[in-house]
Amino acid sequence: MALYMIGDVQGCDEPLGRLLDELDFSPSRDTLYLLGDLVNRGPASLKVLRRLIALDGSAHSLLGNHDLHLLAAAHGVRKPRRGDTVDDILSAPDRDALLDWLRQRPMALFEHGWLMVHAGVLPQWDVADTMARARELQSTLRSPDWAAFLQQMYGNEPALWSDSLKGADRLRVVVNAFTRLRFCTAQGVMEFASTEGADDAPPGFMPWFDVPGRRTAGVPVAFGHWSTLGEVKREGVLPLDTGCVWGGCLTAARILSAPGQVERIAVRCEQARKPGKGL
């Protein structure tokens, strides 16, 4: 049995198929953990969803910002943006079933010694806090009035977590941390404008995983979302968005028996999209 974590697929089904072949992946034997942004920007978002749904219990997928954007676009909360590639899903005869499957995905996982998120974890949260916040958001997205939450989901404020936050403000901080976070202050104030690498943090900010005293520092964390991050040599920090949709690689990390240790396997991707805002 092999366990793999995979970074942002973003609609790149052909590289995903080649990566699974490279892994000699067997649904009856192995397990995949996909770290969100399953769809959008790449050419075959519908194929990606159908492939993962067919894998059933052998593939576990997180929700990323592009996945939430698809849900919002499908319900008229967000207009499709230039460069979006989700029309194949929105026009599919089984679109409702596909979208329902997508919204049921978790926001975070803690499996086999690894904390898995799409973007980041606020420095104030330990693993228990992280999973509790994930359950709050998941419960909302799985509730009968989940579409109403999408109307209140977008925005940069509040930018700082507080246990006293309630309602839409509370959930907005949670969704932004899990799906948009790159940089924050030492106090945990989030910044959303910058998409550069770790060495190009805005003044007063730093990568979320470099905050002194981060409460998840003792637990290995795997995440995607940050294709411009580059190489990171921090113990227990595993970025897996290696820019497949921008012509980079699609990367899997096989979880090894030694705590926090992985073996990376990657395939080259042929997309040549031009990076821009909204990565």
Coordinates of C-alpha atoms in Angstrom, one line a residue, residues 93-231:
P93 CA -25.5 17.1 -18.1
D94 CA -24.5 15.9 -14.7
R95 CA -23.2 19.2 -13.5
D96 CA -25.4 19.2 -10.3
A97 CA -24.0 15.9 -9.2
L98 CA -20.4 17.0 -10.0
L99 CA -20.8 20.3 -8.0
D100 CA -22.5 18.4 -5.1
W101 CA -19.5 16.0 -5.0
L102 CA -17.1 19.0 -5.0
R103 CA -18.7 20.9 -2.2
Q104 CA -18.6 17.8 0.0
R105 CA -14.8 17.8 0.0
P106 CA -12.9 18.6 3.2
M107 CA -11.0 21.8 3.9
A108 CA -8.1 20.1 5.8
L109 CA -7.0 16.6 6.6
F110 CA -4.7 15.2 9.3
E111 CA -3.7 11.7 8.1
H112 CA -0.6 9.5 8.5
G113 CA 1.2 12.2 10.6
W114 CA 0.7 15.0 8.0
L115 CA -1.5 18.0 8.2
M116 CA -2.8 18.8 4.7
V117 CA -4.3 22.1 3.6
H118 CA -4.6 23.9 0.3
A119 CA -2.9 27.2 1.1
G120 CA -1.9 27.7 4.7
V121 CA -2.5 27.5 8.5
L122 CA -2.8 30.6 10.7
P123 CA 0.0 30.7 13.3
Q124 CA -2.5 30.9 16.2
W125 CA -3.9 27.5 15.3
D126 CA -2.6 24.1 16.5
V127 CA -3.7 20.9 14.7
A128 CA -6.8 20.6 16.8
D129 CA -7.8 24.2 16.1
T130 CA -7.1 23.7 12.4
M131 CA -9.3 20.7 12.2
A132 CA -12.1 22.3 14.3
R133 CA -12.1 25.4 12.0
A134 CA -12.2 23.0 8.9
R135 CA -15.2 21.2 10.3
E136 CA -17.0 24.5 10.9
L137 CA -16.6 25.5 7.3
Q138 CA -17.3 22.0 6.0
S139 CA -20.5 21.9 8.0
T140 CA -21.6 25.2 6.3
L141 CA -20.8 24.0 2.8
R142 CA -22.6 20.7 3.4
S143 CA -25.7 22.4 4.8
P144 CA -29.0 22.9 2.9
D145 CA -28.4 26.7 2.8
W146 CA -24.8 26.4 1.7
A147 CA -25.3 28.6 -1.4
A148 CA -26.2 31.5 0.8
F149 CA -22.7 31.4 2.4
L150 CA -21.1 31.9 -1.0
Q151 CA -22.7 35.3 -1.1
Q152 CA -20.8 36.3 2.0
M153 CA -17.6 34.3 1.3
Y154 CA -15.5 36.9 -0.6
G155 CA -13.5 39.7 1.0
N156 CA -10.2 40.4 2.7
E157 CA -11.6 41.4 6.1
P158 CA -11.3 40.5 8.8
A159 CA -7.7 39.8 8.1
L160 CA -6.9 38.6 11.7
W161 CA -8.3 35.6 13.5
S162 CA -10.1 35.9 16.8
D163 CA -12.0 33.3 18.8
S164 CA -14.7 35.8 19.3
L165 CA -15.5 36.2 15.6
K166 CA -19.0 35.0 14.6
G167 CA -21.1 34.3 11.6
A168 CA -19.8 35.3 8.1
D169 CA -16.8 37.2 9.4
R170 CA -15.6 34.1 11.2
L171 CA -16.1 31.8 8.2
R172 CA -14.4 34.3 5.9
V173 CA -11.2 34.3 7.9
V174 CA -11.3 30.5 7.9
V175 CA -11.8 30.1 4.2
N176 CA -9.2 32.8 3.4
A177 CA -6.6 31.0 5.6
F178 CA -7.3 27.6 4.1
T179 CA -7.5 28.7 0.4
R180 CA -5.7 32.0 0.0
L181 CA -3.0 32.5 2.6
R182 CA 0.7 33.1 1.6
F183 CA 2.0 35.9 3.8
C184 CA 1.0 37.1 7.2
T185 CA 2.5 39.2 10.0
A186 CA 4.0 37.7 13.2
Q187 CA 0.6 38.3 14.8
G188 CA -1.2 36.5 12.0
V189 CA -2.7 39.4 10.0
M190 CA -3.1 38.0 6.5
E191 CA -2.0 39.7 3.2
F192 CA -3.6 38.7 -0.1
A193 CA -2.1 41.0 -2.8
S194 CA 1.3 39.4 -3.1
T195 CA 1.9 36.2 -5.1
E196 CA 5.7 36.2 -5.2
G197 CA 8.1 33.8 -3.7
A198 CA 9.1 33.5 -0.1
D199 CA 12.0 35.9 -0.3
D200 CA 9.8 38.7 -1.7
A201 CA 7.4 39.2 1.2
P202 CA 5.9 42.7 1.6
P203 CA 7.4 44.8 4.4
G204 CA 6.2 43.5 7.8
F205 CA 5.0 40.2 6.4
M206 CA 6.5 36.7 6.1
P207 CA 5.5 33.3 4.7
W208 CA 2.9 31.9 7.1
F209 CA 5.2 28.9 7.8
D210 CA 8.0 31.2 9.0
V211 CA 6.1 32.9 11.7
P212 CA 8.0 32.5 15.0
G213 CA 6.0 30.3 17.5
R214 CA 3.7 28.9 14.8
R215 CA 1.6 26.4 16.7
T216 CA 1.7 23.7 14.0
A217 CA 5.6 23.9 13.8
G218 CA 6.0 20.5 15.3
V219 CA 3.8 18.8 12.8
P220 CA 4.6 18.2 9.1
V221 CA 2.4 20.3 6.9
A222 CA 1.8 19.8 3.1
F223 CA 0.1 22.4 1.0
G224 CA -0.3 23.7 -2.5
H225 CA -1.5 27.0 -3.9
W226 CA 1.9 28.7 -4.2
S227 CA 3.4 27.9 -7.5
T228 CA 5.8 30.8 -7.3
L229 CA 7.2 29.8 -4.0
G230 CA 10.3 27.9 -5.3
E231 CA 12.4 25.6 -3.2

